Structure formats: C-alpha cells, structure tokens
Amino acid sequence: MFYKPIGPNVAEVRNAISLYRTLHATGGQAPIWALAENYRFEPGLLKASDLVRDLGDMMAVEVIVELPMEESNPYFSSSWRRDSSFPGGFMLDGGVHFTAGLRLITGSEVKSVMAIARHVDASLPPPDNVSALLQLENECAGVMVMSYSSRTRKVSWRVVGSRGTVEVERGINNGQHGYTVTHCPAKGSPQADFFPFAGVQEELKSFVKDVAKVVFEGKSSTEADQCSSVVEAFRDVAVIEAMLISSQTKGGAVQVEHHT
C-alpha cells in the first residue's frame, strides 16, 4: 500500500500505471497496488453518498475547505510537499482527499473546471488558495473552495437536490473527531448523525483482506477493492491538476482526464 497522492501529475501517474499493467501482461501475479486514500472508506461520507441517491435531481454542490497550515501542524515542515518537483504542494496533497469525498458523495465524475488559484502565505508552497467552478458529468454545477492560509477551520460537502439537501461537516462530538451528516428532506424533519473517523482502519482492513484473498484463495490482484485502486487515485489527481492548469489560463475551462 502506498500513500496519496498517487503522483505529482497526470502524465507521471499514467506512465506508472502503464508500467504496473505490464506486470499483469507478463502472465505472472502482479502485486496489489492500493492507495491509502482513506476518505473513500469513511463511514460518514459513505452514509452521505447513500442519502444523496434519494435527493432526486442534483441541482448544486458545494465543497468548502478551510485548513490553516500553521507551523504547529506536523505536515507544515514536510520537505516533499515543498519540493519544486511536486507542483501544487498542500493543495494537491490535501486536495485529492476532498476531491475523493466529492466524487464519492455525488456519485459523479468532475467533467471540467474553471479555477483561480492564489499564493497568499509566503511560508507555504504555492498555491495556498483556490476557488473553482465545477461541471459534473451528471450536468450539475458546483463550487469547490480550498484555503490553507485561512485562520478558520471548516471542511464540508453540501449537495442540494430536488427532494432535499445532504450536508457533511467535519467536527468533534463528545471528544471524537468525525463527520456530522445532516439530511434535510423536502418533506419531514431534518436528521443529523455523527460518524467518528474510521477511514484509515477500514482501508487497512480492506487491504489485508485483499492480500489474504490473493495468498490463500488464489484470487488475482486485479480483484482488489476498487476504493483504493490506482484508477480512483488517478482521477483525484486529475481534478486538482485541471484546477491548477485552469488558473494558469486565468480561469479558462479545462477538461478533466478520466481514462488511464
């Protein structure tokens, strides 16, 4: 298992996946290549995904990320996030998580983006802020705003449908970190439930099960859990890269690559 992001850009990720697939083509058993992107295993986000399916026509999507990357943060001084060969810095490193959440909750791929990125805090690698307009493949439009130089904290996904709204917000409940999932149906009373963080544990359980299936049951590594697959990780990187490219063109529309 490898940690995210799968690579610094789409081109390098595509080459790595192509090389990995040659291992399968030789006829031998290729190793399981799983990416530790725990958001696709978070119970709260999975619950939200289930609720969104019953919202009817999806009309609007909003992702808000305000995460101060201060010196007290253990990730602040990590050298590889500041390396010039890793364009995007914290925006790419963290952005793939929030993109994974977006894609999971909406059940739709991001088709294109129009974005403006800024570099505000000189102590952080550029960019540290981005605001993007998203066009999903289901024809719904949305916005995604990420700031690592903010002084406030908020992480949320909100989906508005013809039959109600579902919102997920990170927070603390009785000393536990997790997500509050609020479902506001068009008819009936709002329902809010709290789900403690469990994505890391769940992804590790999934990986161990996949290894056991290959070792003890003769399964192929291609049958591993798709939630941690290289294709899913590729698509997360592709969305963030499209935002950065769009910003370089002063907000021009950029198509997001989906295929590997």
PDB file of C-alpha atoms in Angstrom:
ATOM      1  CA  MET A   1       0.000   0.000   0.000  1.00  0.00           C
ATOM      2  CA  PHE A   2       1.216   3.483  -0.883  1.00  0.00           C
ATOM      3  CA  TYR A   3       0.152   6.852   0.499  1.00  0.00           C
ATOM      4  CA  LYS A   4      -1.505   9.517  -1.569  1.00  0.00           C
ATOM      5  CA  PRO A   5      -1.315  11.307  -3.848  1.00  0.00           C
ATOM      6  CA  ILE A   6      -0.500   8.654  -6.398  1.00  0.00           C
ATOM      7  CA  GLY A   7       1.858  11.064  -8.192  1.00  0.00           C
ATOM      8  CA  PRO A   8       2.705  14.717  -8.833  1.00  0.00           C
ATOM      9  CA  ASN A   9       0.808  14.999 -12.117  1.00  0.00           C
ATOM     10  CA  VAL A  10      -1.356  13.110 -14.587  1.00  0.00           C
ATOM     11  CA  ALA A  11       1.469  12.329 -17.024  1.00  0.00           C
ATOM     12  CA  GLU A  12       3.683  10.647 -14.434  1.00  0.00           C
ATOM     13  CA  VAL A  13       0.761   8.746 -12.930  1.00  0.00           C
ATOM     14  CA  ARG A  14      -0.294   7.495 -16.353  1.00  0.00           C
ATOM     15  CA  ASN A  15       3.243   6.216 -17.025  1.00  0.00           C
ATOM     16  CA  ALA A  16       3.387   4.491 -13.633  1.00  0.00           C
ATOM     17  CA  ILE A  17       0.038   2.762 -14.200  1.00  0.00           C
ATOM     18  CA  SER A  18       1.129   1.659 -17.671  1.00  0.00           C
ATOM     19  CA  LEU A  19       4.277   0.096 -16.189  1.00  0.00           C
ATOM     20  CA  TYR A  20       2.229  -1.615 -13.484  1.00  0.00           C
ATOM     21  CA  ARG A  21      -0.112  -3.106 -16.071  1.00  0.00           C
ATOM     22  CA  THR A  22       2.815  -4.656 -17.932  1.00  0.00           C
ATOM     23  CA  LEU A  23       3.346  -6.805 -14.834  1.00  0.00           C
ATOM     24  CA  HIS A  24      -0.100  -8.308 -15.369  1.00  0.00           C
ATOM     25  CA  ALA A  25       0.529  -8.752 -19.087  1.00  0.00           C
ATOM     26  CA  THR A  26       3.549 -10.994 -18.462  1.00  0.00           C
ATOM     27  CA  GLY A  27       1.264 -13.669 -17.055  1.00  0.00           C
ATOM     28  CA  GLY A  28       2.607 -13.600 -13.512  1.00  0.00           C
ATOM     29  CA  GLN A  29       0.847 -12.418 -10.363  1.00  0.00           C
ATOM     30  CA  ALA A  30       1.389  -8.691 -10.043  1.00  0.00           C
ATOM     31  CA  PRO A  31       1.433  -7.135  -6.563  1.00  0.00           C
ATOM     32  CA  ILE A  32      -1.623  -5.326  -5.232  1.00  0.00           C
ATOM     33  CA  TRP A  33      -1.216  -1.614  -5.772  1.00  0.00           C
ATOM     34  CA  ALA A  34      -3.501   0.129  -3.306  1.00  0.00           C
ATOM     35  CA  LEU A  35      -3.525   3.846  -2.469  1.00  0.00           C
ATOM     36  CA  ALA A  36      -4.137   4.966   1.091  1.00  0.00           C
ATOM     37  CA  GLU A  37      -6.886   7.477   0.333  1.00  0.00           C
ATOM     38  CA  ASN A  38      -8.987   6.823   3.399  1.00  0.00           C
ATOM     39  CA  TYR A  39     -11.844   9.202   2.537  1.00  0.00           C
ATOM     40  CA  ARG A  40     -13.464   6.595   0.297  1.00  0.00           C
ATOM     41  CA  PHE A  41     -13.743   4.362   3.370  1.00  0.00           C
ATOM     42  CA  GLU A  42     -15.101   6.943   5.832  1.00  0.00           C
ATOM     43  CA  PRO A  43     -18.488   5.780   7.219  1.00  0.00           C
ATOM     44  CA  GLY A  44     -19.810   9.344   7.302  1.00  0.00           C
ATOM     45  CA  LEU A  45     -19.033  10.009   3.652  1.00  0.00           C
ATOM     46  CA  LEU A  46     -20.434   6.621   2.642  1.00  0.00           C
ATOM     47  CA  LYS A  47     -23.655   7.410   4.529  1.00  0.00           C
ATOM     48  CA  ALA A  48     -23.894  10.755   2.745  1.00  0.00           C
ATOM     49  CA  SER A  49     -23.418   9.007  -0.595  1.00  0.00           C
ATOM     50  CA  ASP A  50     -26.370   6.728   0.185  1.00  0.00           C
ATOM     51  CA  LEU A  51     -28.570   9.683   1.166  1.00  0.00           C
ATOM     52  CA  VAL A  52     -27.673  11.677  -1.957  1.00  0.00           C
ATOM     53  CA  ARG A  53     -29.033   8.897  -4.154  1.00  0.00           C
ATOM     54  CA  ASP A  54     -32.512   9.755  -2.858  1.00  0.00           C
ATOM     55  CA  LEU A  55     -32.271  13.527  -3.390  1.00  0.00           C
ATOM     56  CA  GLY A  56     -33.790  13.455  -6.846  1.00  0.00           C
ATOM     57  CA  ASP A  57     -32.305  15.824  -9.411  1.00  0.00           C
ATOM     58  CA  MET A  58     -28.956  17.135  -8.180  1.00  0.00           C
ATOM     59  CA  MET A  59     -29.037  20.932  -8.510  1.00  0.00           C
ATOM     60  CA  ALA A  60     -25.994  22.271  -6.666  1.00  0.00           C
ATOM     61  CA  VAL A  61     -22.821  21.053  -4.966  1.00  0.00           C
ATOM     62  CA  GLU A  62     -20.567  22.965  -2.589  1.00  0.00           C
ATOM     63  CA  VAL A  63     -17.227  21.927  -1.098  1.00  0.00           C
ATOM     64  CA  ILE A  64     -15.609  24.229   1.461  1.00  0.00           C
ATOM     65  CA  VAL A  65     -12.143  23.546   2.880  1.00  0.00           C
ATOM     66  CA  GLU A  66     -10.546  25.960   5.344  1.00  0.00           C
ATOM     67  CA  LEU A  67      -7.476  24.359   6.930  1.00  0.00           C
ATOM     68  CA  PRO A  68      -4.819  26.627   8.425  1.00  0.00           C
ATOM     69  CA  MET A  69      -1.408  25.130   7.591  1.00  0.00           C
ATOM     70  CA  GLU A  70       0.447  26.644  10.535  1.00  0.00           C
ATOM     71  CA  GLU A  71       3.881  25.876  11.972  1.00  0.00           C
ATOM     72  CA  SER A  72       2.263  23.825  14.729  1.00  0.00           C
ATOM     73  CA  ASN A  73       0.827  21.468  12.116  1.00  0.00           C
ATOM     74  CA  PRO A  74       3.013  18.320  11.788  1.00  0.00           C
ATOM     75  CA  TYR A  75       2.702  18.484   7.987  1.00  0.00           C
ATOM     76  CA  PHE A  76       3.944  22.079   7.786  1.00  0.00           C
ATOM     77  CA  SER A  77       7.654  21.277   7.538  1.00  0.00           C
ATOM     78  CA  SER A  78       7.459  18.152   5.364  1.00  0.00           C
ATOM     79  CA  SER A  79      10.115  18.591   2.676  1.00  0.00           C
ATOM     80  CA  TRP A  80       8.488  16.665  -0.173  1.00  0.00           C
ATOM     81  CA  ARG A  81       5.368  18.842  -0.102  1.00  0.00           C
ATOM     82  CA  ARG A  82       7.629  21.846  -0.689  1.00  0.00           C
ATOM     83  CA  ASP A  83       9.740  20.262  -3.418  1.00  0.00           C
ATOM     84  CA  SER A  84       9.531  22.024  -6.800  1.00  0.00           C
ATOM     85  CA  SER A  85       9.075  18.620  -8.476  1.00  0.00           C
ATOM     86  CA  PHE A  86       5.766  18.308  -6.607  1.00  0.00           C
ATOM     87  CA  PRO A  87       3.700  21.190  -8.041  1.00  0.00           C
ATOM     88  CA  GLY A  88       0.649  22.082  -6.021  1.00  0.00           C
ATOM     89  CA  GLY A  89       2.127  21.484  -2.584  1.00  0.00           C
ATOM     90  CA  PHE A  90      -0.510  21.153   0.117  1.00  0.00           C
ATOM     91  CA  MET A  91      -3.223  21.926  -2.437  1.00  0.00           C
ATOM     92  CA  LEU A  92      -2.508  18.702  -4.330  1.00  0.00           C
ATOM     93  CA  ASP A  93      -1.630  16.659  -1.251  1.00  0.00           C
ATOM     94  CA  GLY A  94      -4.822  17.522   0.619  1.00  0.00           C
ATOM     95  CA  GLY A  95      -6.949  18.313  -2.396  1.00  0.00           C
ATOM     96  CA  VAL A  96      -7.088  14.703  -3.551  1.00  0.00           C
ATOM     97  CA  HIS A  97      -8.822  13.844  -0.254  1.00  0.00           C
ATOM     98  CA  PHE A  98     -11.554  16.429  -0.687  1.00  0.00           C
ATOM     99  CA  THR A  99     -11.955  15.508  -4.344  1.00  0.00           C
ATOM    100  CA  ALA A 100     -12.330  11.867  -3.340  1.00  0.00           C
ATOM    101  CA  GLY A 101     -15.073  12.934  -0.936  1.00  0.00           C
ATOM    102  CA  LEU A 102     -16.779  14.978  -3.642  1.00  0.00           C
ATOM    103  CA  ARG A 103     -16.731  12.139  -6.167  1.00  0.00           C
ATOM    104  CA  LEU A 104     -17.903   9.605  -3.578  1.00  0.00           C
ATOM    105  CA  ILE A 105     -20.760  11.672  -2.190  1.00  0.00           C
ATOM    106  CA  THR A 106     -22.113  12.880  -5.544  1.00  0.00           C
ATOM    107  CA  GLY A 107     -21.529   9.582  -7.356  1.00  0.00           C
ATOM    108  CA  SER A 108     -20.409  11.605 -10.370  1.00  0.00           C
ATOM    109  CA  GLU A 109     -17.112  12.419 -12.038  1.00  0.00           C
ATOM    110  CA  VAL A 110     -15.957  16.005 -12.472  1.00  0.00           C
ATOM    111  CA  LYS A 111     -16.187  16.800 -16.174  1.00  0.00           C
ATOM    112  CA  SER A 112     -14.495  20.209 -16.314  1.00  0.00           C
ATOM    113  CA  VAL A 113     -13.276  23.008 -14.069  1.00  0.00           C
ATOM    114  CA  MET A 114     -12.711  26.752 -14.167  1.00  0.00           C
ATOM    115  CA  ALA A 115     -10.458  27.914 -11.339  1.00  0.00           C
ATOM    116  CA  ILE A 116      -8.399  30.749  -9.943  1.00  0.00           C
ATOM    117  CA  ALA A 117      -5.542  29.942  -7.558  1.00  0.00           C
ATOM    118  CA  ARG A 118      -3.600  32.382  -5.372  1.00  0.00           C
ATOM    119  CA  HIS A 119      -0.480  32.378  -3.240  1.00  0.00           C
ATOM    120  CA  VAL A 120      -1.087  34.420  -0.091  1.00  0.00           C
ATOM    121  CA  ASP A 121       1.107  32.974   2.688  1.00  0.00           C
ATOM    122  CA  ALA A 122       4.799  33.100   1.722  1.00  0.00           C
ATOM    123  CA  SER A 123       5.599  30.397   4.295  1.00  0.00           C
ATOM    124  CA  LEU A 124       3.601  27.889   2.237  1.00  0.00           C
ATOM    125  CA  PRO A 125       4.378  26.498  -1.220  1.00  0.00           C
ATOM    126  CA  PRO A 126       2.127  27.902  -3.983  1.00  0.00           C
ATOM    127  CA  PRO A 127      -0.757  27.887  -4.351  1.00  0.00           C
ATOM    128  CA  ASP A 128      -2.388  28.008  -0.934  1.00  0.00           C
ATOM    129  CA  ASN A 129      -5.859  29.110  -2.102  1.00  0.00           C
ATOM    130  CA  VAL A 130      -8.067  28.023  -4.979  1.00  0.00           C
ATOM    131  CA  SER A 131     -11.673  28.716  -5.945  1.00  0.00           C
ATOM    132  CA  ALA A 132     -13.171  26.530  -8.653  1.00  0.00           C
ATOM    133  CA  LEU A 133     -16.388  26.186 -10.613  1.00  0.00           C
ATOM    134  CA  LEU A 134     -17.108  22.526 -11.324  1.00  0.00           C
ATOM    135  CA  GLN A 135     -19.167  20.864 -14.033  1.00  0.00           C
ATOM    136  CA  LEU A 136     -20.092  17.302 -13.100  1.00  0.00           C
ATOM    137  CA  GLU A 137     -20.826  14.592 -15.631  1.00  0.00           C
ATOM    138  CA  ASN A 138     -24.407  14.432 -14.339  1.00  0.00           C
ATOM    139  CA  GLU A 139     -24.739  18.051 -15.615  1.00  0.00           C
ATOM    140  CA  CYS A 140     -24.882  19.516 -12.105  1.00  0.00           C
ATOM    141  CA  ALA A 141     -22.648  22.513 -11.415  1.00  0.00           C
ATOM    142  CA  GLY A 142     -20.816  23.149  -8.167  1.00  0.00           C
ATOM    143  CA  VAL A 143     -18.107  25.086  -6.407  1.00  0.00           C
ATOM    144  CA  MET A 144     -15.002  23.977  -4.554  1.00  0.00           C
ATOM    145  CA  VAL A 145     -13.075  26.431  -2.380  1.00  0.00           C
ATOM    146  CA  MET A 146      -9.865  25.402  -0.589  1.00  0.00           C
ATOM    147  CA  SER A 147      -7.698  27.596   1.621  1.00  0.00           C
ATOM    148  CA  TYR A 148      -4.585  26.601   3.538  1.00  0.00           C
ATOM    149  CA  SER A 149      -3.790  30.145   4.654  1.00  0.00           C
ATOM    150  CA  SER A 150      -7.169  30.674   6.331  1.00  0.00           C
ATOM    151  CA  ARG A 151      -7.390  31.387  10.041  1.00  0.00           C
ATOM    152  CA  THR A 152     -10.598  29.437  10.494  1.00  0.00           C
ATOM    153  CA  ARG A 153     -11.349  25.724  10.210  1.00  0.00           C
ATOM    154  CA  LYS A 154     -14.129  24.166   8.187  1.00  0.00           C
ATOM    155  CA  VAL A 155     -14.421  21.103   5.964  1.00  0.00           C
ATOM    156  CA  SER A 156     -17.801  20.402   4.409  1.00  0.00           C
ATOM    157  CA  TRP A 157     -19.603  18.944   1.415  1.00  0.00           C
ATOM    158  CA  ARG A 158     -23.176  20.014   0.608  1.00  0.00           C
ATOM    159  CA  VAL A 159     -25.477  18.624  -2.084  1.00  0.00           C
ATOM    160  CA  VAL A 160     -28.809  20.236  -2.962  1.00  0.00           C
ATOM    161  CA  GLY A 161     -31.386  18.112  -4.745  1.00  0.00           C
ATOM    162  CA  SER A 162     -34.997  18.371  -5.793  1.00  0.00           C
ATOM    163  CA  ARG A 163     -36.034  16.277  -2.783  1.00  0.00           C
ATOM    164  CA  GLY A 164     -33.821  17.820  -0.120  1.00  0.00           C
ATOM    165  CA  THR A 165     -30.274  18.528   0.967  1.00  0.00           C
ATOM    166  CA  VAL A 166     -27.418  16.493   2.419  1.00  0.00           C
ATOM    167  CA  GLU A 167     -24.505  18.140   4.190  1.00  0.00           C
ATOM    168  CA  VAL A 168     -21.369  16.613   5.710  1.00  0.00           C
ATOM    169  CA  GLU A 169     -19.206  18.650   8.088  1.00  0.00           C
ATOM    170  CA  ARG A 170     -16.056  17.683   9.939  1.00  0.00           C
ATOM    171  CA  GLY A 171     -16.101  18.315  13.661  1.00  0.00           C
ATOM    172  CA  ILE A 172     -15.814  16.947  17.194  1.00  0.00           C
ATOM    173  CA  ASN A 173     -18.557  15.188  19.124  1.00  0.00           C
ATOM    174  CA  ASN A 174     -18.008  14.039  22.710  1.00  0.00           C
ATOM    175  CA  GLY A 175     -14.262  14.263  22.222  1.00  0.00           C
ATOM    176  CA  GLN A 176     -14.287  12.246  18.995  1.00  0.00           C
ATOM    177  CA  HIS A 177     -13.249  13.646  15.618  1.00  0.00           C
ATOM    178  CA  GLY A 178     -15.526  12.758  12.756  1.00  0.00           C
ATOM    179  CA  TYR A 179     -18.309  13.886  10.445  1.00  0.00           C
ATOM    180  CA  THR A 180     -21.814  15.087  11.140  1.00  0.00           C
ATOM    181  CA  VAL A 181     -24.136  14.080   8.297  1.00  0.00           C
ATOM    182  CA  THR A 182     -27.310  16.160   8.116  1.00  0.00           C
ATOM    183  CA  HIS A 183     -30.199  15.143   5.874  1.00  0.00           C
ATOM    184  CA  CYS A 184     -32.882  17.771   5.295  1.00  0.00           C
ATOM    185  CA  PRO A 185     -35.655  16.174   3.225  1.00  0.00           C
ATOM    186  CA  ALA A 186     -38.157  18.293   1.337  1.00  0.00           C
ATOM    187  CA  LYS A 187     -40.852  16.690   3.472  1.00  0.00           C
ATOM    188  CA  GLY A 188     -40.192  15.733   7.052  1.00  0.00           C
ATOM    189  CA  SER A 189     -37.777  16.730   9.784  1.00  0.00           C
ATOM    190  CA  PRO A 190     -34.004  17.086   9.457  1.00  0.00           C
ATOM    191  CA  GLN A 191     -31.913  14.177  10.706  1.00  0.00           C
ATOM    192  CA  ALA A 192     -28.317  14.563  11.886  1.00  0.00           C
ATOM    193  CA  ASP A 193     -25.944  11.703  12.744  1.00  0.00           C
ATOM    194  CA  PHE A 194     -22.307  11.727  13.822  1.00  0.00           C
ATOM    195  CA  PHE A 195     -19.763   9.261  12.435  1.00  0.00           C
ATOM    196  CA  PRO A 196     -16.315   9.075  14.103  1.00  0.00           C
ATOM    197  CA  PHE A 197     -13.280   8.877  11.812  1.00  0.00           C
ATOM    198  CA  ALA A 198     -12.695   5.268  10.795  1.00  0.00           C
ATOM    199  CA  GLY A 199     -11.419   5.508   7.206  1.00  0.00           C
ATOM    200  CA  VAL A 200      -7.804   4.593   7.967  1.00  0.00           C
ATOM    201  CA  GLN A 201      -8.793   1.478   9.898  1.00  0.00           C
ATOM    202  CA  GLU A 202     -11.299   0.442   7.232  1.00  0.00           C
ATOM    203  CA  GLU A 203      -8.877   0.872   4.324  1.00  0.00           C
ATOM    204  CA  LEU A 204      -6.248  -1.188   6.148  1.00  0.00           C
ATOM    205  CA  LYS A 205      -8.806  -3.925   6.838  1.00  0.00           C
ATOM    206  CA  SER A 206      -9.721  -3.932   3.157  1.00  0.00           C
ATOM    207  CA  PHE A 207      -6.076  -4.169   2.110  1.00  0.00           C
ATOM    208  CA  VAL A 208      -5.407  -7.071   4.480  1.00  0.00           C
ATOM    209  CA  LYS A 209      -8.474  -8.897   3.134  1.00  0.00           C
ATOM    210  CA  ASP A 210      -7.273  -8.372  -0.442  1.00  0.00           C
ATOM    211  CA  VAL A 211      -3.825  -9.733   0.389  1.00  0.00           C
ATOM    212  CA  ALA A 212      -5.384 -12.760   2.093  1.00  0.00           C
ATOM    213  CA  LYS A 213      -7.555 -13.465  -0.959  1.00  0.00           C
ATOM    214  CA  VAL A 214      -4.501 -13.452  -3.223  1.00  0.00           C
ATOM    215  CA  VAL A 215      -2.296 -15.507  -0.895  1.00  0.00           C
ATOM    216  CA  PHE A 216      -4.804 -18.037   0.432  1.00  0.00           C
ATOM    217  CA  GLU A 217      -7.623 -18.118  -2.138  1.00  0.00           C
ATOM    218  CA  GLY A 218      -5.706 -17.735  -5.382  1.00  0.00           C
ATOM    219  CA  LYS A 219      -7.517 -14.523  -6.342  1.00  0.00           C
ATOM    220  CA  SER A 220      -5.967 -12.040  -8.748  1.00  0.00           C
ATOM    221  CA  SER A 221      -4.617  -8.705  -7.543  1.00  0.00           C
ATOM    222  CA  THR A 222      -6.920  -7.096 -10.126  1.00  0.00           C
ATOM    223  CA  GLU A 223      -9.855  -8.108  -7.904  1.00  0.00           C
ATOM    224  CA  ALA A 224      -8.726  -5.850  -5.056  1.00  0.00           C
ATOM    225  CA  ASP A 225     -11.088  -3.280  -3.537  1.00  0.00           C
ATOM    226  CA  GLN A 226     -11.657  -0.536  -6.102  1.00  0.00           C
ATOM    227  CA  CYS A 227     -11.992   2.132  -3.408  1.00  0.00           C
ATOM    228  CA  SER A 228      -8.198   2.142  -3.064  1.00  0.00           C
ATOM    229  CA  SER A 229      -7.460   1.476  -6.720  1.00  0.00           C
ATOM    230  CA  VAL A 230      -4.913   3.394  -8.771  1.00  0.00           C
ATOM    231  CA  VAL A 231      -7.645   4.491 -11.183  1.00  0.00           C
ATOM    232  CA  GLU A 232      -9.594   6.219  -8.405  1.00  0.00           C
ATOM    233  CA  ALA A 233      -6.421   7.910  -7.173  1.00  0.00           C
ATOM    234  CA  PHE A 234      -5.562   8.987 -10.736  1.00  0.00           C
ATOM    235  CA  ARG A 235      -8.930  10.697 -11.111  1.00  0.00           C
ATOM    236  CA  ASP A 236      -8.469  12.653  -7.883  1.00  0.00           C
ATOM    237  CA  VAL A 237      -5.103  13.977  -9.065  1.00  0.00           C
ATOM    238  CA  ALA A 238      -6.597  14.826 -12.465  1.00  0.00           C
ATOM    239  CA  VAL A 239      -9.213  17.123 -10.905  1.00  0.00           C
ATOM    240  CA  ILE A 240      -6.650  19.114  -8.905  1.00  0.00           C
ATOM    241  CA  GLU A 241      -4.261  19.325 -11.858  1.00  0.00           C
ATOM    242  CA  ALA A 242      -7.097  20.646 -14.040  1.00  0.00           C
ATOM    243  CA  MET A 243      -7.719  23.395 -11.465  1.00  0.00           C
ATOM    244  CA  LEU A 244      -4.059  24.433 -11.486  1.00  0.00           C
ATOM    245  CA  ILE A 245      -3.944  24.451 -15.291  1.00  0.00           C
ATOM    246  CA  SER A 246      -7.167  26.479 -15.426  1.00  0.00           C
ATOM    247  CA  SER A 247      -5.695  29.069 -13.083  1.00  0.00           C
ATOM    248  CA  GLN A 248      -2.663  29.435 -15.342  1.00  0.00           C
ATOM    249  CA  THR A 249      -5.076  30.446 -18.119  1.00  0.00           C
ATOM    250  CA  LYS A 250      -6.831  32.927 -15.798  1.00  0.00           C
ATOM    251  CA  GLY A 251      -9.821  30.704 -15.211  1.00  0.00           C
ATOM    252  CA  GLY A 252     -10.325  29.091 -18.592  1.00  0.00           C
ATOM    253  CA  ALA A 253     -12.343  25.877 -18.805  1.00  0.00           C
ATOM    254  CA  VAL A 254     -10.226  22.719 -18.586  1.00  0.00           C
ATOM    255  CA  GLN A 255     -11.477  19.197 -19.244  1.00  0.00           C
ATOM    256  CA  VAL A 256     -10.624  16.662 -16.527  1.00  0.00           C
ATOM    257  CA  GLU A 257      -8.889  13.490 -17.662  1.00  0.00           C
ATOM    258  CA  HIS A 258     -10.651  10.329 -16.526  1.00  0.00           C
ATOM    259  CA  HIS A 259      -9.136   7.486 -18.505  1.00  0.00           C
ATOM    260  CA  THR A 260      -5.898   5.664 -17.884  1.00  0.00           C
TER     261      THR A 260
END
